[in-house]
PDB file of C-alpha atoms in Angstrom:
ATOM      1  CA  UNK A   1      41.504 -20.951 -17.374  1.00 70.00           C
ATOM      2  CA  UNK A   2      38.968 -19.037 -15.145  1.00 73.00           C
ATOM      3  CA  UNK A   3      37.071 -19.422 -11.797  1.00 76.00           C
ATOM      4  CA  UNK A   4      33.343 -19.868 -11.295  1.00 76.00           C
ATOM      5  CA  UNK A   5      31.799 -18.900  -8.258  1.00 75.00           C
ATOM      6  CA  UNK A   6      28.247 -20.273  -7.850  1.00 78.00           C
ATOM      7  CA  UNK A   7      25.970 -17.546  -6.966  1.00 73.00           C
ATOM      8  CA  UNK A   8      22.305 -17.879  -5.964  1.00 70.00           C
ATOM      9  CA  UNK A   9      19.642 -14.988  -5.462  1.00 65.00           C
ATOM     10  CA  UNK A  10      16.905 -15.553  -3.391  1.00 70.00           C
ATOM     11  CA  UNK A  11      14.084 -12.971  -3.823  1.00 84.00           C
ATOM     12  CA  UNK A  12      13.316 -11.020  -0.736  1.00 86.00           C
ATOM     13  CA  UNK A  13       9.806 -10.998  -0.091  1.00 92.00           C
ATOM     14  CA  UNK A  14       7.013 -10.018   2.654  1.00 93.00           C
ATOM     15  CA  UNK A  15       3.482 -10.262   2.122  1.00 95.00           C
ATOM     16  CA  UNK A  16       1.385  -7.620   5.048  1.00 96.00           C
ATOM     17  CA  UNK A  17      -2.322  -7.140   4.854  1.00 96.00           C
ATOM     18  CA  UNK A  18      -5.134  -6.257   7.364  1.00 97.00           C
ATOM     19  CA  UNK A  19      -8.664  -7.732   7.450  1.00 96.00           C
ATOM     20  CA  UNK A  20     -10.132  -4.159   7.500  1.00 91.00           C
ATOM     21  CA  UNK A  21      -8.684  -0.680   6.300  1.00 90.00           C
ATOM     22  CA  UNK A  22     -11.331   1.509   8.260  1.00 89.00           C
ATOM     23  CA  UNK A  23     -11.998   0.298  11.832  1.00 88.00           C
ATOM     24  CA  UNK A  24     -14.992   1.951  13.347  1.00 87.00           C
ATOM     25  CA  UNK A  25     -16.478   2.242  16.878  1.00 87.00           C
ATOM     26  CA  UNK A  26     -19.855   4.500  15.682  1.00 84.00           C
ATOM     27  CA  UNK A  27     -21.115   7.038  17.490  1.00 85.00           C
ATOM     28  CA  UNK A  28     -19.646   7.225  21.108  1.00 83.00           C
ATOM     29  CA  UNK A  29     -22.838   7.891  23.315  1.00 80.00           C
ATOM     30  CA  UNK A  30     -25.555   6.759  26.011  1.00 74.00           C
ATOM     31  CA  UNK A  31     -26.664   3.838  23.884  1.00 76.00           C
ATOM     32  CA  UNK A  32     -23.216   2.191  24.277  1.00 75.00           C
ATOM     33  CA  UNK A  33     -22.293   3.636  27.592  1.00 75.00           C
ATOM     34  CA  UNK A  34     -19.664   5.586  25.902  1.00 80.00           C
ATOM     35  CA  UNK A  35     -17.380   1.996  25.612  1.00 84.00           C
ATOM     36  CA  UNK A  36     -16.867   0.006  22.834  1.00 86.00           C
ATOM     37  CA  UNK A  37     -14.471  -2.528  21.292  1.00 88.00           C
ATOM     38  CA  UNK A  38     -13.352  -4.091  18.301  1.00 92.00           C
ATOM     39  CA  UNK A  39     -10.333  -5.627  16.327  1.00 95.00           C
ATOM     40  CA  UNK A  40      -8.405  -6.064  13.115  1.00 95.00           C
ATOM     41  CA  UNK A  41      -6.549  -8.782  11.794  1.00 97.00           C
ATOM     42  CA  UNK A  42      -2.864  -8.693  10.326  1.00 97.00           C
ATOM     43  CA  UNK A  43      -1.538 -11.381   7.548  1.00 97.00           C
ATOM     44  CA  UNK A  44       2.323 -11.734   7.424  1.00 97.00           C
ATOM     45  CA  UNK A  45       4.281 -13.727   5.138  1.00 96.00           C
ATOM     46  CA  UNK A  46       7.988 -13.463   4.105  1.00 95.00           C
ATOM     47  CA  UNK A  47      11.331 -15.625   3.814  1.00 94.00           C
ATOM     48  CA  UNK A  48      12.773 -13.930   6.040  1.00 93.00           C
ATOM     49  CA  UNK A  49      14.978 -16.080   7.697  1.00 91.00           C
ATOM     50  CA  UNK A  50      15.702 -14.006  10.809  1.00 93.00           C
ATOM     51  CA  UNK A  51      12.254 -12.502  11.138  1.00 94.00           C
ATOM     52  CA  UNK A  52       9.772 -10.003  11.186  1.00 96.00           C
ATOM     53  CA  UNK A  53       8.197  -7.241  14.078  1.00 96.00           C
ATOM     54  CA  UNK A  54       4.686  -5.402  13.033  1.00 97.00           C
ATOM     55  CA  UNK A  55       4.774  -1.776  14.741  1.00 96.00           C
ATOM     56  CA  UNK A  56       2.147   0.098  15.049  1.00 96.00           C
ATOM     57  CA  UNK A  57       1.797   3.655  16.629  1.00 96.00           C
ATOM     58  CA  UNK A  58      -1.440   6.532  15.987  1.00 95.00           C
ATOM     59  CA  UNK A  59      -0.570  10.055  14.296  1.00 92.00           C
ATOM     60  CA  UNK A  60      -2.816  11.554  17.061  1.00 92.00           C
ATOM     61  CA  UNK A  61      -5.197  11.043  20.269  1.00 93.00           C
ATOM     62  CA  UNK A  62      -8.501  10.106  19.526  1.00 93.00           C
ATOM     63  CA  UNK A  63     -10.338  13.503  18.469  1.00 92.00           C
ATOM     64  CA  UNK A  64     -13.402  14.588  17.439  1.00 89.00           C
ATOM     65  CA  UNK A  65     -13.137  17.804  16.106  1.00 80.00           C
ATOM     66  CA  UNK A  66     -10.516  20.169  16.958  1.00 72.00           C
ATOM     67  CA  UNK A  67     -10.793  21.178  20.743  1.00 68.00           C
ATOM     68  CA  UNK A  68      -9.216  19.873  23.971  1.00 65.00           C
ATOM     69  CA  UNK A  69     -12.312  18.207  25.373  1.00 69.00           C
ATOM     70  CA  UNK A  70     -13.267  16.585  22.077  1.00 87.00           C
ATOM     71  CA  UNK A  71     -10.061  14.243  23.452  1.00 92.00           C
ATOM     72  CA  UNK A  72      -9.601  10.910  24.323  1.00 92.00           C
ATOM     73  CA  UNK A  73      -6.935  10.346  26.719  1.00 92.00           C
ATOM     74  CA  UNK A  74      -4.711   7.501  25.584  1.00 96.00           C
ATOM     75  CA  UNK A  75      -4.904   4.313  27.989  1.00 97.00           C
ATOM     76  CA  UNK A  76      -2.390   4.410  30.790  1.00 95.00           C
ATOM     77  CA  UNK A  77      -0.355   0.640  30.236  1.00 97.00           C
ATOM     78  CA  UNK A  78       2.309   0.556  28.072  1.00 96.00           C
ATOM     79  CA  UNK A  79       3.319  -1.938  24.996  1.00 97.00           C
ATOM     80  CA  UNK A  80       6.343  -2.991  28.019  1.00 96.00           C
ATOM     81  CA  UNK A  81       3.238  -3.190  30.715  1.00 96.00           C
ATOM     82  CA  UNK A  82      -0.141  -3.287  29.691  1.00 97.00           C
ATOM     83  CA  UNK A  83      -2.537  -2.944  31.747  1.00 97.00           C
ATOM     84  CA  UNK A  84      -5.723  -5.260  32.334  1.00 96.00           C
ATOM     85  CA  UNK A  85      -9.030  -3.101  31.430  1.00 93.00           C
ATOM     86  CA  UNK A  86     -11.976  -5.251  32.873  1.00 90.00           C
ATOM     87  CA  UNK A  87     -14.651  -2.845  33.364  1.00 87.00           C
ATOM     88  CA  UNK A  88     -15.389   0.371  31.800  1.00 86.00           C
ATOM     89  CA  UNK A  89     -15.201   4.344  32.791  1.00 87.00           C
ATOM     90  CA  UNK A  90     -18.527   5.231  33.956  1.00 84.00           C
ATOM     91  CA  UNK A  91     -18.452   2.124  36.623  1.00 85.00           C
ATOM     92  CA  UNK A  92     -15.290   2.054  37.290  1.00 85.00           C
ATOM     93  CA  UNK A  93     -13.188   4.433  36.206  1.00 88.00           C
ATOM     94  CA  UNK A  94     -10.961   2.491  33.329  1.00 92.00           C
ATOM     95  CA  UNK A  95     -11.088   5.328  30.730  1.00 93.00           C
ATOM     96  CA  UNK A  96      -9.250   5.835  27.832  1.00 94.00           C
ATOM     97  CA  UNK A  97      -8.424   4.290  24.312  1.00 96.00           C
ATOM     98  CA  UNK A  98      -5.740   1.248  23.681  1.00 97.00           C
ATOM     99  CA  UNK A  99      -5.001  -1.532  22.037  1.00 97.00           C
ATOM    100  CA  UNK A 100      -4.227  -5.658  23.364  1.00 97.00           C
ATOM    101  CA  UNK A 101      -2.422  -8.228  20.818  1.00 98.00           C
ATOM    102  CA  UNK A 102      -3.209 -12.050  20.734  1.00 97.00           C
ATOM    103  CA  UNK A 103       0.490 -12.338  20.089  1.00 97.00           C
ATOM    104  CA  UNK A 104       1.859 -14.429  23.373  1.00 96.00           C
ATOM    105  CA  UNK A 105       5.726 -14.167  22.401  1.00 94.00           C
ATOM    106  CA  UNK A 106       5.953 -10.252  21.232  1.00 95.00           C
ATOM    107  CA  UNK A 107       9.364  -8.943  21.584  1.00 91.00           C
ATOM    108  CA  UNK A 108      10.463  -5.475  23.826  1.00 89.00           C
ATOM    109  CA  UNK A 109       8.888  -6.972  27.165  1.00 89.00           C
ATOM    110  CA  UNK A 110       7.724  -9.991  28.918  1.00 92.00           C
ATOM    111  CA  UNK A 111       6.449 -12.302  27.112  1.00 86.00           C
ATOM    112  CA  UNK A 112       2.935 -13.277  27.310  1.00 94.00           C
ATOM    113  CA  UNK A 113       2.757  -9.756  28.900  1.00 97.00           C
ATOM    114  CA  UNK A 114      -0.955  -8.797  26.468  1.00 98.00           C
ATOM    115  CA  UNK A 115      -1.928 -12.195  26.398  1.00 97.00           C
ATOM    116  CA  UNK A 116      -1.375 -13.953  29.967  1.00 95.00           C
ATOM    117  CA  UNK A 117      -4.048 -11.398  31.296  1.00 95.00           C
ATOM    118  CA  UNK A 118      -6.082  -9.830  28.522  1.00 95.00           C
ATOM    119  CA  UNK A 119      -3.884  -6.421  28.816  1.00 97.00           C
ATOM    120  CA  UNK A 120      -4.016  -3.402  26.933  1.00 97.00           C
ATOM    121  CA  UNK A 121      -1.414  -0.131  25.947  1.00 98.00           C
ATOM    122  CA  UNK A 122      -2.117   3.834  24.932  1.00 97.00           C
ATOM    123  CA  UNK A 123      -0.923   3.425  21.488  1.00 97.00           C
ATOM    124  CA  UNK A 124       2.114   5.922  20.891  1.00 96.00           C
ATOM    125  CA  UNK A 125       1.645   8.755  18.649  1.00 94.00           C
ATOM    126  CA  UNK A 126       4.357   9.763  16.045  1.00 87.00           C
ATOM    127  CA  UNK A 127       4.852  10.872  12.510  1.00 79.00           C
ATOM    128  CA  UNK A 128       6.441   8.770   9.209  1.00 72.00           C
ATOM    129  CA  UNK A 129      10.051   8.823  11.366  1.00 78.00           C
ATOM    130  CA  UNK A 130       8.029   6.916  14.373  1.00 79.00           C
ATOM    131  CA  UNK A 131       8.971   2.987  14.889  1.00 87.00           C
ATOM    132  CA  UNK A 132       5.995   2.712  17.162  1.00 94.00           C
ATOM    133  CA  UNK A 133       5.687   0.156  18.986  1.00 96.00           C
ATOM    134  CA  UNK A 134       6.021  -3.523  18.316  1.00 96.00           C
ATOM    135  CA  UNK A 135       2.276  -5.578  17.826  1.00 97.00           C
ATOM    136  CA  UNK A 136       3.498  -8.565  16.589  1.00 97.00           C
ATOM    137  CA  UNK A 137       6.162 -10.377  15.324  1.00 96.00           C
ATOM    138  CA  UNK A 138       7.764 -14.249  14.522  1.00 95.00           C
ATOM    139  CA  UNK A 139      11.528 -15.675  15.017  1.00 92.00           C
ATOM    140  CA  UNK A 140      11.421 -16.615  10.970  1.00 89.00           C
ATOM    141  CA  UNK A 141      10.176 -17.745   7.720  1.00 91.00           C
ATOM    142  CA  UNK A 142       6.004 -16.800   7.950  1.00 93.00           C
ATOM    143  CA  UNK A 143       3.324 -18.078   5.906  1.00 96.00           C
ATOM    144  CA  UNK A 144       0.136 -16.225   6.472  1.00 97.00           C
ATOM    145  CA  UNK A 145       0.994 -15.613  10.151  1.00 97.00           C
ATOM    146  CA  UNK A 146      -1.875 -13.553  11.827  1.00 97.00           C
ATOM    147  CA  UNK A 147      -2.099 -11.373  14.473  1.00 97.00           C
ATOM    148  CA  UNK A 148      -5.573 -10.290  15.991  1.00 97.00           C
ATOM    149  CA  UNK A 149      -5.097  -6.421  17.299  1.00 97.00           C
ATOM    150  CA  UNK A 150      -8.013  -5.273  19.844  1.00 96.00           C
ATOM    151  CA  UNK A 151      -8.892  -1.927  20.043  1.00 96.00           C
ATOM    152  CA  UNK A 152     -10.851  -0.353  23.117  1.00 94.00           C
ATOM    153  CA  UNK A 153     -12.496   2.489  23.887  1.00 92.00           C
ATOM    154  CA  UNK A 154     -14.107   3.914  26.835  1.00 91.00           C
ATOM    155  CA  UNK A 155     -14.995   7.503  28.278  1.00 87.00           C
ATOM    156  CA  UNK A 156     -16.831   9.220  30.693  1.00 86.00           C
ATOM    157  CA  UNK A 157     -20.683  10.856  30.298  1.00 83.00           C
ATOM    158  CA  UNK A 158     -19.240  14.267  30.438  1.00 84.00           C
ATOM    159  CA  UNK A 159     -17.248  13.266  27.383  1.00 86.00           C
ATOM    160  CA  UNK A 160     -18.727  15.295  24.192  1.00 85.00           C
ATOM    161  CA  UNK A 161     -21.007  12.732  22.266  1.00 85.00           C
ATOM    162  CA  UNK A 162     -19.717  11.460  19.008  1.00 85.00           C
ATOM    163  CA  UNK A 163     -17.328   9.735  15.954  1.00 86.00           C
ATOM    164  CA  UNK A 164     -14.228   9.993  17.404  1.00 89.00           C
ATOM    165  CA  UNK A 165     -11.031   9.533  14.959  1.00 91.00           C
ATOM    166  CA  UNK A 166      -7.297   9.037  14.625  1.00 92.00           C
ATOM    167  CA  UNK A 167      -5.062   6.998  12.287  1.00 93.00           C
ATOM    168  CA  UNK A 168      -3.406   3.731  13.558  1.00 95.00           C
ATOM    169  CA  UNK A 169       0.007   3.486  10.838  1.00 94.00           C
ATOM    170  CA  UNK A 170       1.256  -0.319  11.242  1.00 95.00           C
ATOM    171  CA  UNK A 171       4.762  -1.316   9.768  1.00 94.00           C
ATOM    172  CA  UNK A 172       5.912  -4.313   9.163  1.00 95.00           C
ATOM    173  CA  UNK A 173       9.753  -5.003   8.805  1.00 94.00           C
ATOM    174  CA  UNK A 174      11.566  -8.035   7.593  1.00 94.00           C
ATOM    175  CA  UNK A 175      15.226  -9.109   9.029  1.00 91.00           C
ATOM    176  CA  UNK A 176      17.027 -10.895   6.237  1.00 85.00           C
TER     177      UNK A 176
END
């Protein structure tokens, strides 16, 4: 005789895409009052049973060329207390560049902490080893789940005119 032990596979599987690879605010000057905002859309979908987190951090302050005050300093909230940004630098003194989720139930802080008041975080900065920090995420299975991330940018007149640049690296991890 023999024994038979039923086995099943289940394919892992996760699905991540953004609406737009190359967000851009233009040309940081008078004609916008040195502010500007925009946003990108993530799609999740996985089996995941136990879940998925979408991390995002930026390999570098927002730069324009290579010198000190061709900077952007990074907002001052955090992804565990955002701040709310309701003006803009030059009348009010809110300067800096961030990011706000839509996402109401994000893990590593209060929730509704981005969404109750529209708040915003400095994005951390960090190499292929960074986690950064967590953007979105959902307690299980996903089927085209989005996430709407808002990026903001504001500095003052004395700030050097110009495209200003850095690279936002989002990963998304499934718990099976």
């Amino acid at each position: 005789g023999y024994t038979v032990y039923p086995r099943i596979h289940v394919n892992e599987e996760l699905t991540f895409s953004l609406d737009d690879y190359s967000v851009t605010f233009g040309v940081l000057d008078n004609s916008n009052n040195f502010t500007a905002v925009t946003s990108t859309t993530s799609t999740i979908s996985t089996n995941a049973a136990s879940g998925w987190v979408l991390r995002a951090y930026t390999t570098q302050r927002m730069t324009h060329g290579n010198l000190a005050q061709y900077t952007i300093a990074d907002w001052a909230g955090t992804n565990e207390t955002p701040t709310a940004w309701t003006g803009n630098c030059i009348t009010n003194s809110q300067c800096g560049f961030g990011y706000s989720t839509d996402d109401s139930t994000l893990t590593g802080g209060a929730a509704d902490r981005f969404t109750a008041t529209k708040s915003y975080a400095g994005f951390t900065h960090g190499d292929q080893n960074s986690n950064g920090d967590p953007v979105g995420d959902g307690a299980g299975f996903a089927s085209g789940v989005e996430t709407q991330i808002d990026y903001r940018i504001s500095v003052p007149v004395t700030q050097a005119a110009g495209v200003y640049n850095t690279t936002v690296v989002y990963i998304a991890t499934p718990t099976f």
